[in-house]
Short mmCIF file of C-alpha atoms in Angstrom, two decimals:
data_model
loop_
_atom_site.label_atom_id
_atom_site.label_comp_id
_atom_site.label_asym_id
_atom_site.label_seq_id
_atom_site.Cartn_x
_atom_site.Cartn_y
_atom_site.Cartn_z
CA MET A 1 10.28 121.78 -7.62
CA SER A 2 12.09 125.15 -6.25
CA GLU A 3 14.21 125.97 -3.16
CA SER A 4 10.82 129.00 -3.17
CA THR A 5 8.24 126.37 -3.58
CA TYR A 6 9.05 123.21 -1.94
CA ALA A 7 9.44 125.98 1.14
CA ALA A 8 6.43 127.31 1.37
CA ASP A 9 5.27 123.51 -0.25
CA VAL A 10 6.95 121.66 2.71
CA PHE A 11 7.14 124.38 6.01
CA GLY A 12 4.57 126.95 5.26
CA SER A 13 3.83 129.83 7.71
CA PRO A 14 6.14 130.36 10.91
CA THR A 15 4.86 129.94 13.86
CA PRO A 16 5.04 133.38 15.93
CA VAL A 17 7.74 131.64 18.89
CA LEU A 18 8.75 132.22 22.56
CA SER A 19 12.03 132.47 24.33
CA VAL A 20 12.57 132.24 27.89
CA SER A 21 16.03 132.76 29.61
CA PRO A 22 17.74 131.91 31.51
CA VAL A 23 15.60 129.42 32.75
CA VAL A 24 17.78 127.69 35.77
CA VAL A 25 18.70 124.58 36.32
CA PRO A 26 20.27 123.63 39.94
CA ALA A 27 23.27 121.12 38.92
CA PRO A 28 24.97 120.07 41.99
CA GLY A 29 28.44 119.71 41.52
CA ARG A 30 28.52 121.83 38.89
CA ALA A 31 30.99 124.90 39.01
CA VAL A 32 27.43 127.46 38.82
CA ASP A 33 24.25 126.33 38.19
CA LEU A 34 23.47 125.54 34.44
CA GLU A 35 21.04 128.49 32.76
CA ILE A 36 19.10 127.53 29.76
CA ARG A 37 16.78 129.28 26.57
CA VAL A 38 13.99 127.50 25.67
CA SER A 39 12.22 128.76 22.61
CA ALA A 40 9.50 127.39 20.88
CA PRO A 41 6.23 128.03 18.63
CA VAL A 42 3.41 130.04 20.70
CA THR A 43 0.60 127.31 19.39
CA GLY A 44 1.06 123.27 19.16
CA GLY A 45 1.12 120.61 20.39
CA ASP A 46 3.32 117.18 20.61
CA LEU A 47 6.36 119.50 20.12
CA PRO A 48 9.64 117.51 19.72
CA VAL A 49 12.88 118.45 21.33
CA ILE A 50 15.57 119.55 20.14
CA LEU A 51 18.89 119.83 22.30
CA LEU A 52 21.62 122.17 20.62
CA SER A 53 25.35 123.16 22.15
CA HIS A 54 26.82 125.69 21.22
CA GLY A 55 30.57 126.09 20.07
CA GLN A 56 33.26 127.18 21.23
CA GLY A 57 34.00 130.75 18.78
CA TYR A 58 35.92 134.12 19.41
CA SER A 59 32.48 135.45 20.54
CA ASN A 60 32.07 136.37 24.04
CA HIS A 61 27.76 135.24 23.66
CA LEU A 62 27.64 132.96 20.29
CA SER A 63 28.94 130.49 22.90
CA SER A 64 25.72 130.49 25.75
CA LEU A 65 22.11 130.41 25.45
CA ASN A 66 22.11 133.48 23.37
CA GLY A 67 23.75 132.43 20.39
CA TYR A 68 22.70 130.35 16.69
CA ALA A 69 19.50 133.10 16.60
CA PRO A 70 19.40 131.97 12.68
CA LEU A 71 18.06 127.91 13.90
CA VAL A 72 16.92 129.05 16.95
CA ASN A 73 13.98 130.62 15.29
CA PHE A 74 13.60 128.74 12.53
CA TRP A 75 13.46 125.52 13.95
CA ALA A 76 11.12 126.79 16.65
CA ALA A 77 8.99 128.85 13.97
CA HIS A 78 8.65 124.89 12.64
CA GLY A 79 7.67 123.16 15.11
CA PHE A 80 11.02 122.14 18.20
CA VAL A 81 10.77 123.34 21.36
CA VAL A 82 14.92 124.30 21.65
CA ILE A 83 16.71 124.23 24.47
CA GLN A 84 19.82 125.83 25.12
CA PRO A 85 22.40 125.32 27.27
CA THR A 86 25.29 127.52 28.44
CA HIS A 87 27.72 125.51 28.57
CA LEU A 88 31.08 125.50 31.95
CA SER A 89 33.35 126.46 28.97
CA SER A 90 32.08 129.58 27.82
CA ARG A 91 32.97 133.39 28.12
CA THR A 92 30.07 134.97 29.65
CA LEU A 93 30.73 132.75 33.52
CA SER A 94 34.38 133.29 33.35
CA LEU A 95 35.62 130.47 35.79
CA ASP A 96 38.94 130.90 37.24
CA PRO A 97 40.64 128.55 34.01
CA ASN A 98 41.90 126.60 36.91
CA THR A 99 38.42 125.20 37.57
CA PRO A 100 38.31 120.79 37.14
CA GLY A 101 37.31 120.45 32.76
CA ALA A 102 38.33 123.80 31.94
CA PRO A 103 38.37 125.30 29.31
CA LEU A 104 35.96 123.00 27.66
CA PHE A 105 34.93 120.71 30.18
CA TRP A 106 34.20 118.00 27.05
CA ARG A 107 32.04 115.87 29.39
CA SER A 108 30.71 118.28 31.48
CA ARG A 109 29.23 119.06 28.06
CA ALA A 110 27.53 116.08 27.51
CA GLU A 111 26.40 116.46 30.78
CA ASP A 112 24.62 119.46 30.55
CA MET A 113 22.25 117.83 27.99
CA MET A 114 22.00 114.97 30.33
CA ARG A 115 20.80 117.25 33.03
CA VAL A 116 18.57 118.24 31.13
CA LEU A 117 16.37 115.19 29.12
CA ASP A 118 16.33 114.60 33.79
CA GLN A 119 14.31 117.60 34.47
CA LEU A 120 12.38 118.17 31.48
CA ASP A 121 9.20 118.31 34.86
CA ALA A 122 11.11 121.56 36.52
CA ILE A 123 11.79 123.18 32.77
CA GLU A 124 8.07 122.60 32.14
CA ALA A 125 6.52 124.08 35.58
CA ALA A 126 9.16 127.24 35.26
CA VAL A 127 7.47 127.95 31.33
CA PRO A 128 4.32 127.60 31.73
CA GLN A 129 3.56 128.40 28.63
CA LEU A 130 5.06 125.03 28.16
CA LEU A 131 2.97 122.74 29.81
CA GLY A 132 1.78 119.35 28.18
CA ARG A 133 3.28 120.51 24.76
CA LEU A 134 6.78 118.13 24.35
CA ASP A 135 7.02 114.74 23.23
CA ARG A 136 9.57 113.35 25.23
CA SER A 137 9.97 110.39 22.82
CA LYS A 138 11.23 113.20 20.12
CA VAL A 139 14.37 114.34 21.50
CA ALA A 140 17.19 115.31 19.35
CA VAL A 141 20.24 117.19 19.95
CA ALA A 142 22.33 119.56 17.79
CA GLY A 143 25.47 120.96 17.35
CA HIS A 144 28.09 123.58 15.82
CA SER A 145 32.55 122.89 15.84
CA MET A 146 32.94 122.28 19.73
CA GLY A 147 28.83 121.66 19.85
CA GLY A 148 29.22 118.95 17.44
CA HIS A 149 31.75 117.12 19.48
CA THR A 150 29.49 117.19 22.62
CA ALA A 151 26.89 115.24 20.35
CA SER A 152 28.25 112.78 18.89
CA LEU A 153 29.29 111.85 22.45
CA LEU A 154 25.44 111.73 22.81
CA LEU A 155 25.27 109.80 19.70
CA GLY A 156 27.93 107.17 20.79
CA ALA A 157 30.71 108.32 20.04
CA ARG A 158 33.63 107.38 22.36
CA LEU A 159 36.86 109.06 23.30
CA THR A 160 39.62 107.71 25.99
CA ASP A 161 39.65 109.91 28.98
CA PRO A 162 43.11 111.30 29.38
CA ASP A 163 43.11 111.84 33.00
CA ASP A 164 42.76 108.57 33.61
CA GLY A 165 42.90 106.47 30.48
CA THR A 166 39.66 104.88 30.60
CA GLU A 167 36.34 104.54 27.67
CA VAL A 168 34.31 107.03 28.05
CA ASN A 169 30.75 105.66 27.12
CA LEU A 170 28.15 109.12 27.18
CA THR A 171 25.17 107.63 24.53
CA GLU A 172 22.16 108.55 25.98
CA PRO A 173 19.42 106.83 24.81
CA ARG A 174 16.91 109.69 25.78
CA ILE A 175 17.93 110.06 21.91
CA ILE A 176 17.17 109.35 18.90
CA ALA A 177 17.99 111.40 16.26
CA GLY A 178 21.46 114.47 16.02
CA MET A 179 22.35 116.55 13.43
CA LEU A 180 26.24 117.51 14.28
CA LEU A 181 27.37 120.82 12.36
CA ALA A 182 31.45 121.28 11.85
CA ALA A 183 31.83 118.83 14.24
CA PRO A 184 35.76 117.71 15.25
CA GLY A 185 36.93 114.52 13.15
CA ARG A 186 39.35 111.90 14.01
CA GLY A 187 42.06 112.12 16.46
CA GLY A 188 45.25 110.88 16.05
CA ASP A 189 47.71 111.52 13.40
CA ALA A 190 44.54 114.28 11.78
CA LEU A 191 45.65 117.18 14.42
CA THR A 192 47.77 119.03 14.62
CA GLY A 193 50.71 118.74 17.59
CA SER A 194 49.07 122.38 19.11
CA THR A 195 46.05 120.58 19.46
CA ALA A 196 47.08 116.92 20.15
CA GLU A 197 48.60 118.56 23.54
CA ASN A 198 45.89 120.97 24.76
CA PHE A 199 42.91 119.08 24.41
CA PRO A 200 44.38 115.33 24.34
CA PHE A 201 40.66 114.23 25.01
CA PHE A 202 40.36 114.55 20.91
CA LEU A 203 42.92 111.82 20.01
CA THR A 204 41.31 109.20 21.03
CA THR A 205 37.63 109.21 18.76
CA ASP A 206 36.00 107.26 17.96
CA PHE A 207 32.92 106.92 15.87
CA SER A 208 32.48 103.17 14.92
CA THR A 209 30.02 103.28 17.99
CA MET A 210 28.28 106.05 17.12
CA THR A 211 25.39 104.54 15.66
CA THR A 212 22.12 106.70 16.90
CA PRO A 213 20.97 108.32 13.65
CA ALA A 214 22.35 111.29 12.51
CA LEU A 215 22.91 114.28 10.47
CA VAL A 216 26.37 115.40 9.61
CA VAL A 217 26.93 118.97 7.76
CA ALA A 218 30.08 120.24 6.99
CA GLY A 219 31.77 123.04 5.34
CA ASP A 220 34.22 122.02 1.62
CA LYS A 221 36.09 125.49 2.58
CA ASP A 222 36.23 124.32 6.46
CA ALA A 223 40.18 124.14 6.47
CA SER A 224 40.49 125.05 10.26
CA PRO A 225 43.83 124.83 10.38
CA HIS A 226 43.77 125.05 14.02
CA LEU A 227 43.12 121.79 14.81
CA THR A 228 43.52 119.75 11.96
CA VAL A 229 46.00 118.75 9.51
CA ARG A 230 43.72 116.88 7.20
CA GLY A 231 41.92 120.41 5.59
CA PRO A 232 37.77 119.87 4.97
CA GLU A 233 37.26 116.91 5.02
CA TRP A 234 38.43 116.34 8.51
CA HIS A 235 34.90 117.32 9.64
CA THR A 236 32.74 114.88 7.33
CA ASP A 237 34.84 111.91 9.18
CA PRO A 238 31.77 111.97 11.62
CA TYR A 239 29.93 110.52 8.33
CA LEU A 240 32.06 108.31 6.90
CA LEU A 241 33.77 106.64 9.93
CA SER A 242 30.17 105.56 11.71
CA PRO A 243 27.67 103.49 11.15
CA GLY A 244 24.34 104.31 9.14
CA PRO A 245 22.57 105.52 9.02
CA LYS A 246 23.38 108.98 8.54
CA SER A 247 23.78 111.81 6.11
CA LEU A 248 26.06 114.29 4.59
CA LEU A 249 25.55 118.17 3.59
CA THR A 250 28.71 119.50 2.10
CA LEU A 251 28.01 122.71 1.42
CA PHE A 252 29.76 124.44 -1.41
CA ASP A 253 31.95 127.30 -0.22
CA ALA A 254 31.64 126.85 2.99
CA GLU A 255 33.66 127.51 6.12
CA HIS A 256 33.40 126.58 9.13
CA GLY A 257 29.54 129.09 10.28
CA LEU A 258 28.33 127.14 7.42
CA GLY A 259 26.99 130.87 6.04
CA GLY A 260 26.42 132.44 9.87
CA VAL A 261 24.85 129.92 12.01
CA SER A 262 26.11 131.32 14.95
CA GLY A 263 24.24 134.42 14.86
CA TYR A 264 23.35 137.00 12.83
CA ASP A 265 25.32 139.58 11.38
CA VAL A 266 29.07 138.11 13.36
CA ALA A 267 31.97 139.28 13.02
CA GLU A 268 33.25 135.80 13.19
CA THR A 269 31.20 133.73 10.15
CA THR A 270 33.79 133.59 7.17
CA ASP A 271 31.90 133.43 4.66
CA GLU A 272 28.55 134.94 4.97
CA SER A 273 26.02 133.67 3.35
CA PRO A 274 21.65 133.69 3.71
CA GLU A 275 21.14 132.01 1.26
CA ARG A 276 23.67 128.46 2.98
CA VAL A 277 22.51 129.57 6.04
CA SER A 278 18.81 128.98 4.82
CA ALA A 279 19.62 126.01 2.80
CA VAL A 280 21.22 124.49 6.63
CA GLN A 281 17.25 125.82 7.96
CA ARG A 282 15.37 123.75 5.69
CA LEU A 283 17.91 121.08 5.28
CA THR A 284 18.14 120.46 8.82
CA SER A 285 14.53 121.25 10.09
CA ALA A 286 13.27 118.85 7.08
CA TYR A 287 16.02 115.84 8.04
CA LEU A 288 14.28 115.73 11.86
CA ARG A 289 11.00 116.12 10.54
CA THR A 290 11.62 112.70 8.75
CA GLN A 291 13.75 111.00 11.43
CA LEU A 292 11.10 111.67 13.52
CA ASN A 293 8.56 110.99 11.80
CA PRO A 294 8.59 108.16 9.54
CA GLY A 295 7.45 108.85 6.30
CA ASP A 296 7.04 112.01 6.61
CA SER A 297 8.87 112.76 2.99
CA ALA A 298 9.74 116.32 4.05
CA TRP A 299 13.89 114.74 3.80
CA GLN A 300 12.88 113.41 0.24
CA ALA A 301 11.67 117.12 -0.77
CA ALA A 302 14.15 118.91 0.48
CA CYS A 303 17.22 116.78 -0.86
CA HIS A 304 15.76 117.38 -4.70
CA ALA A 305 14.91 120.31 -4.65
CA LEU A 306 18.49 120.62 -3.38
CA ALA A 307 19.82 119.57 -6.53
CA ALA A 308 17.14 120.96 -8.17
CA GLY A 309 18.92 124.02 -9.05
CA PRO A 310 20.69 125.68 -11.83
CA ARG A 311 24.09 126.39 -9.14
CA PRO A 312 23.06 124.27 -6.17
CA LEU A 313 23.88 125.05 -2.96
CA GLY A 314 25.24 121.35 -1.48
CA ARG A 315 24.91 118.09 -1.87
CA VAL A 316 24.07 115.25 0.41
CA GLU A 317 24.58 112.00 0.39
CA SER A 318 23.66 108.47 2.97
CA LYS A 319 24.38 105.32 3.76
#
């Protein structure tokens, strides 16, 4: 099956998408109220939900509810409701650098996703086109880069709080599947000295408890020398060091932007490739379709299509 035939057979024509932002979710105790974007197909019911956690790149607005349009638009056009928070780490908020949890707000990021799930009734009321259309039994989390770290915590990864030495468990049982895109790997001696010093919460990341099913997406040219001394293989740790069921999509020649998933034509994408982005769109959508609907063959078909071309864009392995 060719890529084009696969896309037509499995996904069909995209549905028009409605996108509403900012939807404000009251958040007592948070530095500011939580603002989210909600994107959904204009038709259809029993829609699964993807919570999308943004990364922490150089641009101001990609790291907010305004980023990741290539993924959000595709997912929503093919049957998912996508909810994107602006985490406290976003430059768009211009918070005081002395705000507790700054600069990356690792704990608050995960709590943002829990707050969204707690407030789905209010979110539906704020976006009346969604009323009665969500399937709350089918919730997934996705995250890119620092957002991948956030997603890993919600999927069951643990760490030790560097401030008080306690083990942190932010596993969210309402999330039944996840996708980690260019996510950070293990800590310890895998980190650069500056990362260990400035972001000590990375030091103790433990994937052995990350039991929720997940797809890990990594670029084989994503060296991330500002974070790790291990090179591109560091981003495969969430797959290699966690228990199954897990799948790993390794994208050939992909760097941290995975071809440009964080936005259209953005300057910080060092490996711009519409073909690579298209592969990420299709494979992530297919993975969640099959994971949330056992018996759906979309994932198997996507993997077959990826391998069938004369110059595959990547490879998939599973455990």
